[in-house]
């Protein structure tokens, strides 16, 4: 950052303006009363800001800055430490510098510091902390420097161009053991075959509508009381697919600036998701990272014009998934017709996990029809009205409208369950791990 006559403009401070106004008033009074001493005093007062302005305008400064952000990626609700090092590379001692570190509004207010008389070649370090209250990619800085004259009458400003990145990713909540694919991992191309060694060793699953009755395992059905079918050498690839319903019309999205709004959340959670969409993103991060860490080749399909890979063809790792979800926003898509076929093709015989907002039976009919494979699909339907303000309902909706939303959600759940899906509902106040355990049948109290 370099300052000089051509690099910055001087301006009167509030003190300088007050002194100038006082000098003018004093001169008028002296002229009216004919007091020459008052006029001379007024002239002296008026000259002071001019001299201060000339001093500030002729002064030069050369400052270099360097930032270190630790860590550069933080989960939502966590904090990052910033170390800002300033060095005076000019040959003269610096004056009174008022420094402002500019920050995006969602990270908080700008941080202000004061440095006085920094010697030539000397370095000073200031530290501050930012809170990642909202997901996203941010730039910290640049630094804005204000130079004052010794009397504080005139100031001059200059801004640097250096910044440092900070990425706020979704939180990853602990999940209980269980879920698609069991506990085995496996790298690219890994297979797990269901062995068939006889009636007692054959792998079985629950009967789903459309299964061949010749594959019914009668002994297991009689033992459990539910109809079971045998699985014969069915390969399973270590892969997982997430279908995210990011439609704006399917969620209750709270404004980012609405910090005073009381958000319902599970007990003991200091930073619960602020709306149904944020809960969906957090669930996608938690489930996706769990699958990726167990060796699954992860694919994400998001509705509409979101930054997720709509083709479902690119496999993601845990870190890449979090980076994608950090900038995921709501879309303008009206339905799921464009993404359901993509998600079903990407899933293949692996698990397909659908995180859906406000849906009805028509929204999930194609999903129930197209989903095939030995692993049942998993669906979480969000009760978006539960994220509304108490007593106001969803966007001021009436009780009748809320009842209609709940009825549509129940009908959608029935359609999916009838096609062999595992379905559960998630509401504000529920943790992702709790919902996942209810969906997968994981034992209570066992974290994965």
Short mmCIF file of C-alpha atoms in Angstrom, two decimals:
data_model
loop_
_atom_site.label_atom_id
_atom_site.label_comp_id
_atom_site.label_asym_id
_atom_site.label_seq_id
_atom_site.Cartn_x
_atom_site.Cartn_y
_atom_site.Cartn_z
CA UNK A 1 0.00 0.00 0.00
CA UNK A 2 1.56 3.26 -1.13
CA UNK A 3 0.35 6.73 -0.18
CA UNK A 4 1.24 10.09 -1.70
CA UNK A 5 -0.29 13.28 -3.11
CA UNK A 6 -1.60 11.43 -6.15
CA UNK A 7 -2.70 8.29 -4.28
CA UNK A 8 -5.18 9.62 -1.74
CA UNK A 9 -7.31 12.61 -0.97
CA UNK A 10 -7.38 14.62 2.20
CA UNK A 11 -10.58 15.49 4.03
CA UNK A 12 -11.46 17.43 7.15
CA UNK A 13 -12.33 15.40 10.21
CA UNK A 14 -15.24 16.35 12.45
CA UNK A 15 -12.75 18.18 14.66
CA UNK A 16 -11.37 20.03 11.65
CA UNK A 17 -14.84 21.02 10.45
CA UNK A 18 -15.76 22.25 13.93
CA UNK A 19 -12.58 24.31 14.12
CA UNK A 20 -13.21 25.78 10.68
CA UNK A 21 -16.78 26.71 11.58
CA UNK A 22 -15.58 28.26 14.81
CA UNK A 23 -12.99 30.33 12.97
CA UNK A 24 -15.58 31.66 10.54
CA UNK A 25 -17.96 32.53 13.36
CA UNK A 26 -15.19 34.21 15.32
CA UNK A 27 -14.17 36.28 12.29
CA UNK A 28 -17.77 37.44 11.73
CA UNK A 29 -18.15 38.45 15.35
CA UNK A 30 -14.84 40.36 15.27
CA UNK A 31 -15.83 42.14 12.06
CA UNK A 32 -19.25 43.14 13.43
CA UNK A 33 -17.84 44.36 16.74
CA UNK A 34 -14.83 45.95 15.13
CA UNK A 35 -12.46 43.91 17.29
CA UNK A 36 -9.25 43.48 15.31
CA UNK A 37 -7.84 40.95 17.81
CA UNK A 38 -10.80 38.62 17.23
CA UNK A 39 -10.32 38.85 13.48
CA UNK A 40 -6.62 38.01 13.82
CA UNK A 41 -7.44 35.07 16.08
CA UNK A 42 -10.02 33.86 13.55
CA UNK A 43 -7.45 34.04 10.76
CA UNK A 44 -5.06 31.93 12.80
CA UNK A 45 -7.78 29.34 13.52
CA UNK A 46 -8.67 29.15 9.82
CA UNK A 47 -5.05 28.68 8.80
CA UNK A 48 -4.56 25.63 11.07
CA UNK A 49 -6.70 23.21 9.00
CA UNK A 50 -5.01 24.46 5.83
CA UNK A 51 -1.55 23.81 7.25
CA UNK A 52 -2.66 20.38 8.49
CA UNK A 53 -4.07 19.58 5.06
CA UNK A 54 -0.82 20.54 3.35
CA UNK A 55 1.17 18.43 5.82
CA UNK A 56 -1.01 15.35 5.27
CA UNK A 57 -1.15 15.82 1.50
CA UNK A 58 2.65 16.08 1.16
CA UNK A 59 3.31 13.10 3.41
CA UNK A 60 4.07 9.70 1.93
CA UNK A 61 3.79 6.22 3.37
CA UNK A 62 4.69 2.76 2.14
CA UNK A 63 3.12 -0.15 3.96
CA UNK A 64 3.06 -3.85 3.14
CA UNK A 65 0.54 -6.28 4.64
CA UNK A 66 0.39 -10.03 4.97
CA UNK A 67 -2.49 -12.14 6.32
CA UNK A 68 -2.57 -15.63 7.76
CA UNK A 69 -5.99 -17.23 8.30
CA UNK A 70 -6.12 -20.27 10.60
CA UNK A 71 -7.87 -22.41 9.55
CA UNK A 72 -8.82 -21.39 6.04
CA UNK A 73 -11.82 -23.74 6.04
CA UNK A 74 -14.16 -23.70 9.03
CA UNK A 75 -17.53 -25.33 9.61
CA UNK A 76 -20.52 -23.05 9.98
CA UNK A 77 -20.69 -21.62 13.49
CA UNK A 78 -16.94 -21.99 14.12
CA UNK A 79 -14.34 -19.24 14.30
CA UNK A 80 -11.11 -18.52 12.44
CA UNK A 81 -8.12 -16.56 13.71
CA UNK A 82 -6.60 -13.91 11.45
CA UNK A 83 -3.08 -12.56 11.88
CA UNK A 84 -2.39 -9.34 10.02
CA UNK A 85 1.26 -8.22 9.76
CA UNK A 86 2.04 -4.63 8.73
CA UNK A 87 5.52 -3.40 7.83
CA UNK A 88 6.59 0.19 7.26
CA UNK A 89 8.89 -0.06 4.23
CA UNK A 90 9.31 3.70 3.97
CA UNK A 91 12.47 5.45 5.07
CA UNK A 92 10.55 7.67 7.50
CA UNK A 93 8.64 6.97 10.66
CA UNK A 94 4.93 6.55 10.18
CA UNK A 95 2.35 8.88 11.64
CA UNK A 96 -0.96 8.12 13.27
CA UNK A 97 -2.59 5.34 11.22
CA UNK A 98 -6.20 4.32 11.67
CA UNK A 99 -6.63 0.87 10.08
CA UNK A 100 -9.88 -0.77 9.03
CA UNK A 101 -9.95 -4.40 7.94
CA UNK A 102 -12.89 -4.70 5.57
CA UNK A 103 -15.04 -7.84 5.93
CA UNK A 104 -18.15 -9.21 4.21
CA UNK A 105 -21.28 -8.26 6.12
CA UNK A 106 -22.14 -11.90 6.88
CA UNK A 107 -18.86 -12.30 8.80
CA UNK A 108 -19.46 -9.33 11.07
CA UNK A 109 -18.43 -5.72 11.36
CA UNK A 110 -15.09 -4.39 10.05
CA UNK A 111 -12.23 -4.56 12.53
CA UNK A 112 -10.51 -1.27 13.41
CA UNK A 113 -7.01 -0.75 14.83
CA UNK A 114 -4.68 2.14 15.54
CA UNK A 115 -0.91 2.18 14.87
CA UNK A 116 1.18 5.22 15.77
CA UNK A 117 4.79 6.05 14.92
CA UNK A 118 5.86 2.80 13.28
CA UNK A 119 9.62 3.01 12.72
CA UNK A 120 11.16 2.51 9.25
CA UNK A 121 11.41 -1.21 8.48
CA UNK A 122 9.52 -2.11 11.66
CA UNK A 123 6.67 -4.64 11.73
CA UNK A 124 3.59 -4.80 13.90
CA UNK A 125 1.04 -7.58 14.18
CA UNK A 126 -2.66 -7.33 14.92
CA UNK A 127 -4.92 -10.30 15.49
CA UNK A 128 -8.65 -10.68 15.34
CA UNK A 129 -11.23 -13.41 15.04
CA UNK A 130 -14.11 -13.92 12.61
CA UNK A 131 -17.15 -16.13 13.11
CA UNK A 132 -18.41 -18.20 10.19
CA UNK A 133 -22.11 -17.67 10.77
CA UNK A 134 -23.12 -18.41 7.18
CA UNK A 135 -21.79 -20.80 4.56
CA UNK A 136 -19.88 -19.38 1.62
CA UNK A 137 -16.54 -18.35 0.14
CA UNK A 138 -15.29 -15.05 1.45
CA UNK A 139 -12.37 -12.66 0.99
CA UNK A 140 -10.92 -10.96 4.08
CA UNK A 141 -9.69 -7.45 3.36
CA UNK A 142 -8.42 -5.34 1.82
CA UNK A 143 -7.00 -3.07 4.49
CA UNK A 144 -8.09 0.56 4.53
CA UNK A 145 -5.64 3.04 6.06
CA UNK A 146 -6.45 6.53 7.34
CA UNK A 147 -3.62 8.98 8.06
CA UNK A 148 -4.22 11.89 10.47
CA UNK A 149 -2.23 15.02 11.15
CA UNK A 150 -0.96 15.47 14.74
CA UNK A 151 -3.95 17.66 15.64
CA UNK A 152 -6.52 15.32 14.13
CA UNK A 153 -7.92 17.98 11.82
CA UNK A 154 -7.36 16.39 8.41
CA UNK A 155 -7.36 12.75 7.35
CA UNK A 156 -6.31 10.93 4.20
CA UNK A 157 -7.38 7.44 3.18
CA UNK A 158 -5.87 4.73 1.02
CA UNK A 159 -6.94 1.15 0.38
CA UNK A 160 -4.84 -1.88 -0.44
CA UNK A 161 -5.67 -4.66 -2.84
CA UNK A 162 -4.50 -7.73 -0.91
CA UNK A 163 -7.04 -10.19 0.47
CA UNK A 164 -7.11 -13.67 2.03
CA UNK A 165 -9.69 -16.42 1.39
CA UNK A 166 -11.94 -18.03 3.98
CA UNK A 167 -14.35 -20.88 3.23
CA UNK A 168 -17.24 -21.62 5.60
CA UNK A 169 -18.45 -25.17 4.95
CA UNK A 170 -21.51 -26.95 6.37
CA UNK A 171 -21.17 -28.65 9.72
CA UNK A 172 -20.67 -32.42 9.69
CA UNK A 173 -22.78 -34.03 12.40
CA UNK A 174 -21.88 -37.47 13.82
CA UNK A 175 -24.02 -40.32 12.48
CA UNK A 176 -24.81 -43.60 14.14
CA UNK A 177 -23.43 -46.76 12.62
CA UNK A 178 -25.61 -48.33 10.01
CA UNK A 179 -27.03 -47.19 6.72
CA UNK A 180 -26.53 -48.28 3.15
CA UNK A 181 -23.61 -50.47 2.46
CA UNK A 182 -23.20 -51.71 6.00
CA UNK A 183 -19.86 -51.17 7.61
CA UNK A 184 -17.59 -52.25 4.77
CA UNK A 185 -15.77 -49.78 2.62
CA UNK A 186 -13.75 -50.48 -0.44
CA UNK A 187 -12.02 -48.38 -3.02
CA UNK A 188 -12.73 -47.77 -6.66
CA UNK A 189 -14.06 -50.89 -8.30
CA UNK A 190 -14.59 -52.72 -5.04
CA UNK A 191 -17.30 -55.34 -5.00
CA UNK A 192 -19.19 -57.07 -2.25
CA UNK A 193 -21.05 -60.20 -3.35
CA UNK A 194 -23.83 -61.72 -1.32
CA UNK A 195 -22.70 -65.30 -0.86
CA UNK A 196 -25.12 -68.15 -1.47
CA UNK A 197 -24.02 -71.26 0.39
CA UNK A 198 -27.37 -72.83 1.21
CA UNK A 199 -30.67 -72.01 2.88
CA UNK A 200 -29.10 -70.94 6.14
CA UNK A 201 -26.39 -68.75 4.61
CA UNK A 202 -28.29 -67.07 1.76
CA UNK A 203 -28.66 -63.28 1.97
CA UNK A 204 -32.23 -62.03 2.11
CA UNK A 205 -34.15 -58.78 2.15
CA UNK A 206 -37.74 -57.64 2.55
CA UNK A 207 -40.17 -58.31 -0.29
CA UNK A 208 -40.90 -55.33 -2.52
CA UNK A 209 -43.74 -55.01 -4.95
CA UNK A 210 -42.73 -56.45 -8.29
CA UNK A 211 -40.29 -59.07 -6.94
CA UNK A 212 -40.40 -62.54 -8.50
CA UNK A 213 -42.43 -64.82 -6.22
CA UNK A 214 -40.10 -67.69 -7.12
CA UNK A 215 -37.37 -65.92 -5.13
CA UNK A 216 -39.40 -65.80 -1.91
CA UNK A 217 -37.45 -67.29 1.00
CA UNK A 218 -40.28 -69.13 2.73
CA UNK A 219 -38.28 -70.32 5.75
CA UNK A 220 -37.12 -66.79 6.61
CA UNK A 221 -40.61 -65.44 5.91
CA UNK A 222 -42.14 -67.92 8.33
CA UNK A 223 -39.52 -67.15 10.98
CA UNK A 224 -39.94 -63.36 10.85
CA UNK A 225 -43.58 -63.11 9.90
CA UNK A 226 -42.73 -60.81 6.96
CA UNK A 227 -42.31 -61.85 3.35
CA UNK A 228 -38.60 -62.16 2.43
CA UNK A 229 -36.82 -62.74 -0.89
CA UNK A 230 -33.36 -64.19 -1.52
CA UNK A 231 -30.50 -62.29 -3.14
CA UNK A 232 -28.42 -64.36 -5.51
CA UNK A 233 -24.88 -63.15 -6.15
CA UNK A 234 -25.91 -59.50 -6.45
CA UNK A 235 -22.83 -57.27 -6.82
CA UNK A 236 -22.68 -54.05 -4.88
CA UNK A 237 -20.32 -51.25 -5.77
CA UNK A 238 -18.99 -48.97 -3.09
CA UNK A 239 -20.80 -45.88 -4.29
CA UNK A 240 -23.46 -43.54 -3.01
CA UNK A 241 -25.65 -40.87 -4.57
CA UNK A 242 -27.29 -37.87 -2.92
CA UNK A 243 -30.32 -36.18 -4.48
CA UNK A 244 -30.83 -32.70 -3.04
CA UNK A 245 -34.09 -30.81 -3.39
CA UNK A 246 -32.84 -27.22 -3.58
CA UNK A 247 -36.01 -25.65 -4.98
CA UNK A 248 -36.79 -22.33 -3.32
CA UNK A 249 -40.50 -23.15 -3.40
CA UNK A 250 -39.87 -26.33 -1.38
CA UNK A 251 -38.21 -24.61 1.58
CA UNK A 252 -38.71 -21.97 4.21
CA UNK A 253 -35.56 -19.88 3.77
CA UNK A 254 -34.70 -17.32 6.44
CA UNK A 255 -32.95 -14.07 5.44
CA UNK A 256 -29.22 -14.08 6.19
CA UNK A 257 -29.53 -10.77 8.04
CA UNK A 258 -32.26 -12.01 10.37
CA UNK A 259 -29.93 -12.66 13.29
CA UNK A 260 -32.56 -11.88 15.92
CA UNK A 261 -34.83 -14.70 14.79
CA UNK A 262 -34.95 -17.54 17.31
CA UNK A 263 -34.18 -20.76 15.50
CA UNK A 264 -35.47 -24.07 16.88
CA UNK A 265 -32.85 -26.74 17.28
CA UNK A 266 -31.90 -29.85 19.24
CA UNK A 267 -30.94 -29.36 22.89
CA UNK A 268 -27.33 -28.32 23.38
CA UNK A 269 -26.77 -27.23 19.77
CA UNK A 270 -25.21 -23.73 19.86
CA UNK A 271 -25.73 -23.08 16.13
CA UNK A 272 -28.77 -24.97 14.81
CA UNK A 273 -29.64 -24.62 11.10
CA UNK A 274 -31.55 -21.41 10.52
CA UNK A 275 -34.06 -22.83 8.07
CA UNK A 276 -35.10 -26.02 6.29
CA UNK A 277 -32.65 -25.50 3.43
CA UNK A 278 -29.69 -25.13 5.79
CA UNK A 279 -30.78 -28.32 7.56
CA UNK A 280 -30.84 -30.11 4.19
CA UNK A 281 -27.32 -28.93 3.33
CA UNK A 282 -26.03 -29.98 6.74
CA UNK A 283 -27.64 -33.40 6.34
CA UNK A 284 -26.09 -33.78 2.87
CA UNK A 285 -22.66 -32.92 4.28
CA UNK A 286 -22.99 -35.34 7.20
CA UNK A 287 -24.30 -38.27 5.16
CA UNK A 288 -21.99 -37.63 2.20
CA UNK A 289 -18.85 -37.37 4.33
CA UNK A 290 -19.82 -40.54 6.19
CA UNK A 291 -20.20 -42.45 2.91
CA UNK A 292 -17.01 -41.00 1.44
CA UNK A 293 -14.93 -41.86 4.51
CA UNK A 294 -16.19 -45.44 4.29
CA UNK A 295 -14.81 -45.68 0.77
CA UNK A 296 -17.88 -44.84 -1.28
CA UNK A 297 -17.61 -43.06 -4.62
CA UNK A 298 -19.91 -40.16 -3.91
CA UNK A 299 -22.11 -38.39 -6.44
CA UNK A 300 -24.35 -35.40 -5.82
CA UNK A 301 -27.32 -34.35 -7.94
CA UNK A 302 -29.00 -31.03 -7.10
CA UNK A 303 -32.18 -29.62 -8.59
CA UNK A 304 -32.14 -26.52 -10.76
CA UNK A 305 -29.17 -24.32 -11.54
CA UNK A 306 -27.07 -25.08 -8.46
CA UNK A 307 -23.29 -25.57 -8.51
CA UNK A 308 -23.51 -29.29 -7.75
CA UNK A 309 -22.63 -31.60 -10.65
CA UNK A 310 -26.02 -32.07 -12.33
CA UNK A 311 -24.72 -34.92 -14.48
CA UNK A 312 -23.98 -37.05 -11.46
CA UNK A 313 -20.93 -38.36 -13.28
CA UNK A 314 -18.11 -36.92 -11.18
CA UNK A 315 -17.16 -38.79 -8.00
CA UNK A 316 -16.45 -36.53 -5.03
CA UNK A 317 -14.29 -36.89 -1.96
CA UNK A 318 -15.25 -35.61 1.46
CA UNK A 319 -13.35 -32.32 1.17
CA UNK A 320 -14.57 -31.64 -2.36
CA UNK A 321 -18.14 -32.33 -1.28
CA UNK A 322 -17.90 -29.78 1.53
CA UNK A 323 -16.44 -27.18 -0.83
CA UNK A 324 -19.35 -27.71 -3.24
CA UNK A 325 -21.93 -27.48 -0.48
CA UNK A 326 -20.33 -24.32 0.92
CA UNK A 327 -21.72 -22.31 -2.01
CA UNK A 328 -24.92 -24.27 -2.62
CA UNK A 329 -28.00 -22.04 -2.83
CA UNK A 330 -31.68 -22.40 -3.59
CA UNK A 331 -32.73 -22.80 -7.21
CA UNK A 332 -35.62 -21.57 -9.34
CA UNK A 333 -36.62 -25.08 -10.48
CA UNK A 334 -40.32 -25.84 -10.17
CA UNK A 335 -40.15 -29.64 -9.96
CA UNK A 336 -37.74 -32.59 -9.75
CA UNK A 337 -38.38 -34.01 -13.21
CA UNK A 338 -34.95 -33.04 -14.56
CA UNK A 339 -32.88 -34.53 -11.76
CA UNK A 340 -34.72 -37.72 -10.78
CA UNK A 341 -33.64 -39.72 -13.88
CA UNK A 342 -30.08 -38.44 -13.48
CA UNK A 343 -29.96 -39.47 -9.83
CA UNK A 344 -31.38 -42.92 -10.49
CA UNK A 345 -28.88 -43.58 -13.28
CA UNK A 346 -25.99 -42.33 -11.15
CA UNK A 347 -26.99 -44.50 -8.20
CA UNK A 348 -27.14 -47.76 -10.16
CA UNK A 349 -27.15 -50.60 -7.65
CA UNK A 350 -25.68 -48.43 -4.90
CA UNK A 351 -27.57 -46.48 -2.23
CA UNK A 352 -29.62 -43.46 -3.25
CA UNK A 353 -30.32 -40.95 -0.48
CA UNK A 354 -32.91 -38.27 -1.26
CA UNK A 355 -33.23 -35.16 0.90
CA UNK A 356 -36.52 -33.52 -0.07
CA UNK A 357 -38.29 -30.33 0.96
CA UNK A 358 -42.03 -29.80 0.73
CA UNK A 359 -43.17 -32.49 -1.70
CA UNK A 360 -46.37 -34.24 -2.68
CA UNK A 361 -47.14 -37.59 -4.31
CA UNK A 362 -46.70 -36.19 -7.83
CA UNK A 363 -43.16 -35.01 -6.98
CA UNK A 364 -41.98 -38.48 -5.98
CA UNK A 365 -44.00 -40.68 -8.36
CA UNK A 366 -41.21 -40.85 -10.95
CA UNK A 367 -38.65 -41.42 -8.22
CA UNK A 368 -40.58 -44.45 -6.97
CA UNK A 369 -41.00 -45.78 -10.50
CA UNK A 370 -37.42 -45.39 -11.73
CA UNK A 371 -35.52 -46.51 -8.66
CA UNK A 372 -34.38 -50.12 -9.07
CA UNK A 373 -31.71 -52.23 -7.45
CA UNK A 374 -31.06 -54.50 -4.49
CA UNK A 375 -30.43 -51.62 -2.05
CA UNK A 376 -33.62 -49.79 -1.01
CA UNK A 377 -33.75 -46.07 -1.56
CA UNK A 378 -33.65 -43.76 1.46
CA UNK A 379 -35.70 -40.57 1.66
CA UNK A 380 -35.91 -37.78 4.22
CA UNK A 381 -38.96 -35.53 3.88
CA UNK A 382 -38.62 -32.17 5.62
CA UNK A 383 -41.42 -30.68 7.66
CA UNK A 384 -40.61 -27.17 6.43
CA UNK A 385 -43.40 -25.54 8.44
CA UNK A 386 -41.61 -26.44 11.68
CA UNK A 387 -38.92 -23.87 10.85
CA UNK A 388 -41.45 -21.05 10.81
CA UNK A 389 -41.76 -18.51 13.59
CA UNK A 390 -43.92 -19.79 16.47
CA UNK A 391 -47.55 -18.82 16.07
CA UNK A 392 -47.13 -17.55 12.50
CA UNK A 393 -46.87 -20.76 10.50
CA UNK A 394 -45.17 -21.16 7.17
CA UNK A 395 -44.90 -17.65 5.68
CA UNK A 396 -48.05 -16.66 7.51
CA UNK A 397 -49.99 -19.62 6.14
CA UNK A 398 -53.27 -20.61 7.76
CA UNK A 399 -53.80 -23.81 9.67
CA UNK A 400 -55.63 -25.26 6.67
CA UNK A 401 -52.62 -24.69 4.43
CA UNK A 402 -50.31 -26.30 6.98
CA UNK A 403 -52.61 -29.30 7.21
CA UNK A 404 -52.56 -29.58 3.41
CA UNK A 405 -48.75 -29.55 3.40
CA UNK A 406 -48.65 -32.29 6.02
CA UNK A 407 -51.20 -34.37 4.07
CA UNK A 408 -49.18 -34.07 0.86
CA UNK A 409 -46.03 -35.08 2.69
CA UNK A 410 -47.75 -38.14 4.15
CA UNK A 411 -49.02 -39.12 0.71
CA UNK A 412 -45.54 -38.76 -0.77
CA UNK A 413 -44.13 -40.93 2.03
CA UNK A 414 -46.77 -43.57 1.32
CA UNK A 415 -45.88 -43.62 -2.39
CA UNK A 416 -42.20 -44.14 -1.64
CA UNK A 417 -42.81 -46.71 1.07
CA UNK A 418 -45.07 -48.66 -1.27
CA UNK A 419 -42.18 -48.87 -3.74
CA UNK A 420 -39.84 -50.31 -1.11
CA UNK A 421 -38.20 -47.10 0.06
CA UNK A 422 -37.21 -46.34 3.64
CA UNK A 423 -38.80 -43.01 4.53
CA UNK A 424 -38.68 -40.71 7.54
CA UNK A 425 -39.62 -37.11 8.32
CA UNK A 426 -37.29 -34.44 9.70
CA UNK A 427 -38.41 -31.36 11.61
CA UNK A 428 -36.74 -28.39 13.26
CA UNK A 429 -35.32 -29.45 16.59
CA UNK A 430 -34.11 -32.81 15.29
CA UNK A 431 -30.43 -33.55 14.84
CA UNK A 432 -29.20 -35.11 11.59
CA UNK A 433 -27.83 -38.10 13.49
CA UNK A 434 -31.23 -38.71 15.09
CA UNK A 435 -33.01 -38.65 11.73
CA UNK A 436 -30.39 -40.88 10.11
CA UNK A 437 -30.75 -43.45 12.90
CA UNK A 438 -34.53 -43.50 12.43
CA UNK A 439 -34.07 -43.96 8.67
CA UNK A 440 -31.45 -46.71 8.76
CA UNK A 441 -32.47 -48.52 11.93
CA UNK A 442 -29.10 -47.85 13.61
CA UNK A 443 -28.97 -48.69 17.32
CA UNK A 444 -29.56 -45.73 19.59
CA UNK A 445 -26.57 -44.11 21.19
CA UNK A 446 -23.94 -45.62 18.81
CA UNK A 447 -22.07 -42.92 16.97
CA UNK A 448 -20.37 -43.63 13.72
#
